[in-house]
Amino acid sequence: MSNTLEKSGTSSPRPVAAVVGGGPAGLMAAERLAPHAEVHVFDAMPSLGRKFLLAGKSGLNITHGEALESFLVRFGEAHAFLEPALEAFPPHAIRDWAAGLGIETFKGSSGRIFPTAMKASPLLRAWLARLRKAGVVFHVRHRWTGFTDEGALRFNTPEGETAFAAKATVLALGGASWPRLGADGSWTPLLKAKGVSVVPLKPANCGFDIAWSDYMKERFAGAPVKSITLSFGRTQVKGDFVVTSTGIEGSAVYALSAPLRDTLQGGEKANLILDLVPDRDEARLARDLAAPRGKSSMANHLRRKAGIDGAKAALLRECADAEVYADMEKLARAIKHLSLPIERPRPVAEAISVAGGITLGELDNNYMLTQLPGIFAAGEMLDWEAPTGGYLISACLATGRAAGDGAARFLMRS
């Protein structure tokens, strides 16, 4: 095993810190550590922040501008643990931080906060430049493979296996969604072998499989379904989704993905209820549909009287009994309460984010693993989940900041 990195990491009189993972959580940890240590960032990919860049291609949500009290609730059962980190780096502070990088932001009509340029690449370039100026050293194509017997970090590199000794390490290796961008969950057995409790990773903000007919698959895969209401249990969401060849995906579906997933994984059936015409109540819709249609086909009648056509009409045909078309009250009820049977979530590799990860009880208040003194963890490696819309990146930045500060305090105590 090469010791080149291990030697270079001990050449400075300053304490040496390592950050494994070059996404938002890891880079934020490096930023907080840089004034206190010689910081080395390692990433398995040829370049840094790949998932961050892809997430920003269609408009980067760096945070959300709603009131902090509501913001915190978006993190579900994990919000009590995350609250100190999120309160220490709230949405307005994230906007100030971006401004310090020369990136102006604005609040959209949805409350989401975007860079004015609507891209991630200018922010990432400015951030990496600032980190390099602060002395942070980057090592790409370094895949973490665990620890040596002496406790140093082990890496596979194009030149072979190497080791790096650090006084403090922040792990920010991500979850397992979009593995082609670097986060593949391969860290889970490495930490389990050290006695760290890890909840199995599962998809979050994901699509779902539905047993479509061949007609639905062939004619409507890729078709948007707009301005509808989706309900599951007591939760209701108004928005859009997309029909896929295997089922459905899209922002409105993602908002319900956690309860849908958990219900299915608990062995229960899950039916998503669609209201295809949410701006009209059932009684009015029945009256509108009962109007004489003369020689018009049922398809034209639905289009004119209820705005039901295209993918909406196909969903109605797919999921409602044929007999409802003979009774306008039954048809109105089907349109307002269309039951869509969900089979399973799409694989974790296709999800936007993950649930599961390091059990939060494994961390102390400084985000250090109690089983591994001097080793800290942040970002999607931890067992929390949140909806899309800026919450995911917010928590990655906030937990990376908290872990970096915790590691800095550890170094000062040491």
PDB file of N, CA, C and O in Angstrom, residues 370-410:
ATOM      1  N   THR A 370     -20.303   7.950  17.685  1.00  0.00           N
ATOM      2  CA  THR A 370     -19.867   7.554  19.033  1.00  0.00           C
ATOM      3  C   THR A 370     -19.049   6.272  19.004  1.00  0.00           C
ATOM      4  O   THR A 370     -18.207   6.051  19.880  1.00  0.00           O
ATOM      5  N   GLN A 371     -19.252   5.439  17.975  1.00  0.00           N
ATOM      6  CA  GLN A 371     -18.474   4.208  17.849  1.00  0.00           C
ATOM      7  C   GLN A 371     -17.074   4.462  17.307  1.00  0.00           C
ATOM      8  O   GLN A 371     -16.187   3.617  17.454  1.00  0.00           O
ATOM      9  N   LEU A 372     -16.897   5.626  16.660  1.00  0.00           N
ATOM     10  CA  LEU A 372     -15.622   5.915  15.986  1.00  0.00           C
ATOM     11  C   LEU A 372     -15.173   7.338  16.317  1.00  0.00           C
ATOM     12  O   LEU A 372     -15.377   8.267  15.537  1.00  0.00           O
ATOM     13  N   PRO A 373     -14.564   7.558  17.461  1.00  0.00           N
ATOM     14  CA  PRO A 373     -14.116   8.901  17.836  1.00  0.00           C
ATOM     15  C   PRO A 373     -13.229   9.516  16.747  1.00  0.00           C
ATOM     16  O   PRO A 373     -12.343   8.863  16.194  1.00  0.00           O
ATOM     17  N   GLY A 374     -13.515  10.778  16.451  1.00  0.00           N
ATOM     18  CA  GLY A 374     -12.758  11.479  15.416  1.00  0.00           C
ATOM     19  C   GLY A 374     -13.353  11.329  14.033  1.00  0.00           C
ATOM     20  O   GLY A 374     -12.890  11.971  13.090  1.00  0.00           O
ATOM     21  N   ILE A 375     -14.399  10.501  13.884  1.00  0.00           N
ATOM     22  CA  ILE A 375     -15.063  10.318  12.594  1.00  0.00           C
ATOM     23  C   ILE A 375     -16.449  10.943  12.676  1.00  0.00           C
ATOM     24  O   ILE A 375     -17.258  10.588  13.540  1.00  0.00           O
ATOM     25  N   PHE A 376     -16.735  11.860  11.777  1.00  0.00           N
ATOM     26  CA  PHE A 376     -17.998  12.605  11.751  1.00  0.00           C
ATOM     27  C   PHE A 376     -18.753  12.242  10.466  1.00  0.00           C
ATOM     28  O   PHE A 376     -18.162  11.748   9.504  1.00  0.00           O
ATOM     29  N   ALA A 377     -20.043  12.491  10.436  1.00  0.00           N
ATOM     30  CA  ALA A 377     -20.834  12.156   9.250  1.00  0.00           C
ATOM     31  C   ALA A 377     -21.872  13.237   9.001  1.00  0.00           C
ATOM     32  O   ALA A 377     -22.371  13.878   9.940  1.00  0.00           O
ATOM     33  N   ALA A 378     -22.218  13.432   7.726  1.00  0.00           N
ATOM     34  CA  ALA A 378     -23.152  14.503   7.355  1.00  0.00           C
ATOM     35  C   ALA A 378     -23.856  14.166   6.050  1.00  0.00           C
ATOM     36  O   ALA A 378     -23.472  13.243   5.333  1.00  0.00           O
ATOM     37  N   GLY A 379     -24.880  14.947   5.750  1.00  0.00           N
ATOM     38  CA  GLY A 379     -25.573  14.837   4.473  1.00  0.00           C
ATOM     39  C   GLY A 379     -26.484  13.636   4.380  1.00  0.00           C
ATOM     40  O   GLY A 379     -27.070  13.180   5.362  1.00  0.00           O
ATOM     41  N   GLU A 380     -26.601  13.105   3.167  1.00  0.00           N
ATOM     42  CA  GLU A 380     -27.544  12.011   2.909  1.00  0.00           C
ATOM     43  C   GLU A 380     -27.103  10.671   3.496  1.00  0.00           C
ATOM     44  O   GLU A 380     -27.851   9.701   3.417  1.00  0.00           O
ATOM     45  N   MET A 381     -25.925  10.602   4.066  1.00  0.00           N
ATOM     46  CA  MET A 381     -25.524   9.382   4.766  1.00  0.00           C
ATOM     47  C   MET A 381     -26.383   9.158   6.010  1.00  0.00           C
ATOM     48  O   MET A 381     -26.477   8.030   6.506  1.00  0.00           O
ATOM     49  N   LEU A 382     -26.994  10.221   6.524  1.00  0.00           N
ATOM     50  CA  LEU A 382     -27.747  10.135   7.769  1.00  0.00           C
ATOM     51  C   LEU A 382     -29.198   9.765   7.487  1.00  0.00           C
ATOM     52  O   LEU A 382     -29.733  10.028   6.409  1.00  0.00           O
ATOM     53  N   ASP A 383     -29.850   9.188   8.488  1.00  0.00           N
ATOM     54  CA  ASP A 383     -31.220   8.687   8.329  1.00  0.00           C
ATOM     55  C   ASP A 383     -32.234   9.823   8.488  1.00  0.00           C
ATOM     56  O   ASP A 383     -32.826  10.010   9.551  1.00  0.00           O
ATOM     57  N   TRP A 384     -32.425  10.594   7.418  1.00  0.00           N
ATOM     58  CA  TRP A 384     -33.468  11.604   7.353  1.00  0.00           C
ATOM     59  C   TRP A 384     -33.932  11.695   5.915  1.00  0.00           C
ATOM     60  O   TRP A 384     -33.265  11.231   4.999  1.00  0.00           O
ATOM     61  N   GLU A 385     -35.089  12.271   5.709  1.00  0.00           N
ATOM     62  CA  GLU A 385     -35.554  12.542   4.354  1.00  0.00           C
ATOM     63  C   GLU A 385     -36.387  13.812   4.376  1.00  0.00           C
ATOM     64  O   GLU A 385     -36.857  14.254   5.423  1.00  0.00           O
ATOM     65  N   ALA A 386     -36.540  14.414   3.207  1.00  0.00           N
ATOM     66  CA  ALA A 386     -37.287  15.657   3.083  1.00  0.00           C
ATOM     67  C   ALA A 386     -37.805  15.755   1.658  1.00  0.00           C
ATOM     68  O   ALA A 386     -37.299  15.080   0.753  1.00  0.00           O
ATOM     69  N   PRO A 387     -38.825  16.584   1.433  1.00  0.00           N
ATOM     70  CA  PRO A 387     -39.314  16.762   0.059  1.00  0.00           C
ATOM     71  C   PRO A 387     -38.327  17.550  -0.788  1.00  0.00           C
ATOM     72  O   PRO A 387     -37.366  18.152  -0.281  1.00  0.00           O
ATOM     73  N   THR A 388     -38.577  17.557  -2.091  1.00  0.00           N
ATOM     74  CA  THR A 388     -37.803  18.404  -2.993  1.00  0.00           C
ATOM     75  C   THR A 388     -38.242  19.855  -2.792  1.00  0.00           C
ATOM     76  O   THR A 388     -39.222  20.140  -2.124  1.00  0.00           O
ATOM     77  N   GLY A 389     -37.502  20.766  -3.394  1.00  0.00           N
ATOM     78  CA  GLY A 389     -37.868  22.169  -3.276  1.00  0.00           C
ATOM     79  C   GLY A 389     -36.878  22.984  -2.471  1.00  0.00           C
ATOM     80  O   GLY A 389     -37.204  24.058  -1.983  1.00  0.00           O
ATOM     81  N   GLY A 390     -35.654  22.473  -2.311  1.00  0.00           N
ATOM     82  CA  GLY A 390     -34.627  23.190  -1.587  1.00  0.00           C
ATOM     83  C   GLY A 390     -34.314  22.608  -0.217  1.00  0.00           C
ATOM     84  O   GLY A 390     -33.275  22.913   0.368  1.00  0.00           O
ATOM     85  N   TYR A 391     -35.205  21.748   0.286  1.00  0.00           N
ATOM     86  CA  TYR A 391     -35.001  21.187   1.626  1.00  0.00           C
ATOM     87  C   TYR A 391     -33.811  20.229   1.673  1.00  0.00           C
ATOM     88  O   TYR A 391     -33.065  20.196   2.646  1.00  0.00           O
ATOM     89  N   LEU A 392     -33.630  19.442   0.628  1.00  0.00           N
ATOM     90  CA  LEU A 392     -32.553  18.447   0.611  1.00  0.00           C
ATOM     91  C   LEU A 392     -31.185  19.123   0.656  1.00  0.00           C
ATOM     92  O   LEU A 392     -30.324  18.773   1.471  1.00  0.00           O
ATOM     93  N   ILE A 393     -30.977  20.085  -0.221  1.00  0.00           N
ATOM     94  CA  ILE A 393     -29.683  20.779  -0.244  1.00  0.00           C
ATOM     95  C   ILE A 393     -29.483  21.576   1.036  1.00  0.00           C
ATOM     96  O   ILE A 393     -28.376  21.621   1.593  1.00  0.00           O
ATOM     97  N   SER A 394     -30.557  22.179   1.551  1.00  0.00           N
ATOM     98  CA  SER A 394     -30.453  22.922   2.812  1.00  0.00           C
ATOM     99  C   SER A 394     -29.897  22.038   3.919  1.00  0.00           C
ATOM    100  O   SER A 394     -28.985  22.438   4.660  1.00  0.00           O
ATOM    101  N   ALA A 395     -30.463  20.844   4.070  1.00  0.00           N
ATOM    102  CA  ALA A 395     -30.029  19.961   5.154  1.00  0.00           C
ATOM    103  C   ALA A 395     -28.626  19.424   4.910  1.00  0.00           C
ATOM    104  O   ALA A 395     -27.870  19.217   5.872  1.00  0.00           O
ATOM    105  N   CYS A 396     -28.269  19.192   3.654  1.00  0.00           N
ATOM    106  CA  CYS A 396     -26.894  18.756   3.379  1.00  0.00           C
ATOM    107  C   CYS A 396     -25.902  19.850   3.763  1.00  0.00           C
ATOM    108  O   CYS A 396     -24.870  19.581   4.394  1.00  0.00           O
ATOM    109  N   LEU A 397     -26.209  21.092   3.395  1.00  0.00           N
ATOM    110  CA  LEU A 397     -25.329  22.200   3.761  1.00  0.00           C
ATOM    111  C   LEU A 397     -25.271  22.377   5.276  1.00  0.00           C
ATOM    112  O   LEU A 397     -24.191  22.557   5.859  1.00  0.00           O
ATOM    113  N   ALA A 398     -26.432  22.310   5.923  1.00  0.00           N
ATOM    114  CA  ALA A 398     -26.486  22.553   7.370  1.00  0.00           C
ATOM    115  C   ALA A 398     -25.794  21.449   8.156  1.00  0.00           C
ATOM    116  O   ALA A 398     -25.068  21.722   9.115  1.00  0.00           O
ATOM    117  N   THR A 399     -26.000  20.185   7.766  1.00  0.00           N
ATOM    118  CA  THR A 399     -25.340  19.095   8.496  1.00  0.00           C
ATOM    119  C   THR A 399     -23.855  19.050   8.180  1.00  0.00           C
ATOM    120  O   THR A 399     -23.035  18.715   9.046  1.00  0.00           O
ATOM    121  N   GLY A 400     -23.465  19.398   6.948  1.00  0.00           N
ATOM    122  CA  GLY A 400     -22.039  19.497   6.628  1.00  0.00           C
ATOM    123  C   GLY A 400     -21.366  20.580   7.465  1.00  0.00           C
ATOM    124  O   GLY A 400     -20.251  20.386   7.979  1.00  0.00           O
ATOM    125  N   ARG A 401     -22.044  21.690   7.630  1.00  0.00           N
ATOM    126  CA  ARG A 401     -21.527  22.780   8.461  1.00  0.00           C
ATOM    127  C   ARG A 401     -21.394  22.322   9.911  1.00  0.00           C
ATOM    128  O   ARG A 401     -20.369  22.579  10.565  1.00  0.00           O
ATOM    129  N   ALA A 402     -22.430  21.637  10.410  1.00  0.00           N
ATOM    130  CA  ALA A 402     -22.398  21.169  11.802  1.00  0.00           C
ATOM    131  C   ALA A 402     -21.291  20.148  12.021  1.00  0.00           C
ATOM    132  O   ALA A 402     -20.579  20.178  13.038  1.00  0.00           O
ATOM    133  N   ALA A 403     -21.109  19.233  11.064  1.00  0.00           N
ATOM    134  CA  ALA A 403     -20.059  18.224  11.201  1.00  0.00           C
ATOM    135  C   ALA A 403     -18.677  18.855  11.091  1.00  0.00           C
ATOM    136  O   ALA A 403     -17.740  18.474  11.814  1.00  0.00           O
ATOM    137  N   GLY A 404     -18.525  19.836  10.180  1.00  0.00           N
ATOM    138  CA  GLY A 404     -17.243  20.533  10.070  1.00  0.00           C
ATOM    139  C   GLY A 404     -16.893  21.278  11.347  1.00  0.00           C
ATOM    140  O   GLY A 404     -15.750  21.242  11.820  1.00  0.00           O
ATOM    141  N   ASP A 405     -17.894  21.943  11.926  1.00  0.00           N
ATOM    142  CA  ASP A 405     -17.652  22.658  13.191  1.00  0.00           C
ATOM    143  C   ASP A 405     -17.337  21.678  14.314  1.00  0.00           C
ATOM    144  O   ASP A 405     -16.474  21.926  15.158  1.00  0.00           O
ATOM    145  N   GLY A 406     -18.057  20.541  14.314  1.00  0.00           N
ATOM    146  CA  GLY A 406     -17.783  19.521  15.333  1.00  0.00           C
ATOM    147  C   GLY A 406     -16.383  18.976  15.215  1.00  0.00           C
ATOM    148  O   GLY A 406     -15.686  18.776  16.224  1.00  0.00           O
ATOM    149  N   ALA A 407     -15.947  18.718  13.980  1.00  0.00           N
ATOM    150  CA  ALA A 407     -14.592  18.210  13.768  1.00  0.00           C
ATOM    151  C   ALA A 407     -13.548  19.240  14.170  1.00  0.00           C
ATOM    152  O   ALA A 407     -12.483  18.912  14.730  1.00  0.00           O
ATOM    153  N   ALA A 408     -13.819  20.534  13.898  1.00  0.00           N
ATOM    154  CA  ALA A 408     -12.888  21.595  14.303  1.00  0.00           C
ATOM    155  C   ALA A 408     -12.762  21.653  15.831  1.00  0.00           C
ATOM    156  O   ALA A 408     -11.652  21.804  16.364  1.00  0.00           O
ATOM    157  N   ARG A 409     -13.892  21.525  16.524  1.00  0.00           N
ATOM    158  CA  ARG A 409     -13.840  21.531  17.999  1.00  0.00           C
ATOM    159  C   ARG A 409     -13.063  20.323  18.515  1.00  0.00           C
ATOM    160  O   ARG A 409     -12.298  20.433  19.482  1.00  0.00           O
ATOM    161  N   PHE A 410     -13.244  19.182  17.845  1.00  0.00           N
ATOM    162  CA  PHE A 410     -12.518  17.976  18.220  1.00  0.00           C
ATOM    163  C   PHE A 410     -11.008  18.194  18.076  1.00  0.00           C
ATOM    164  O   PHE A 410     -10.222  17.809  18.961  1.00  0.00           O
TER     165      PHE A 410
END
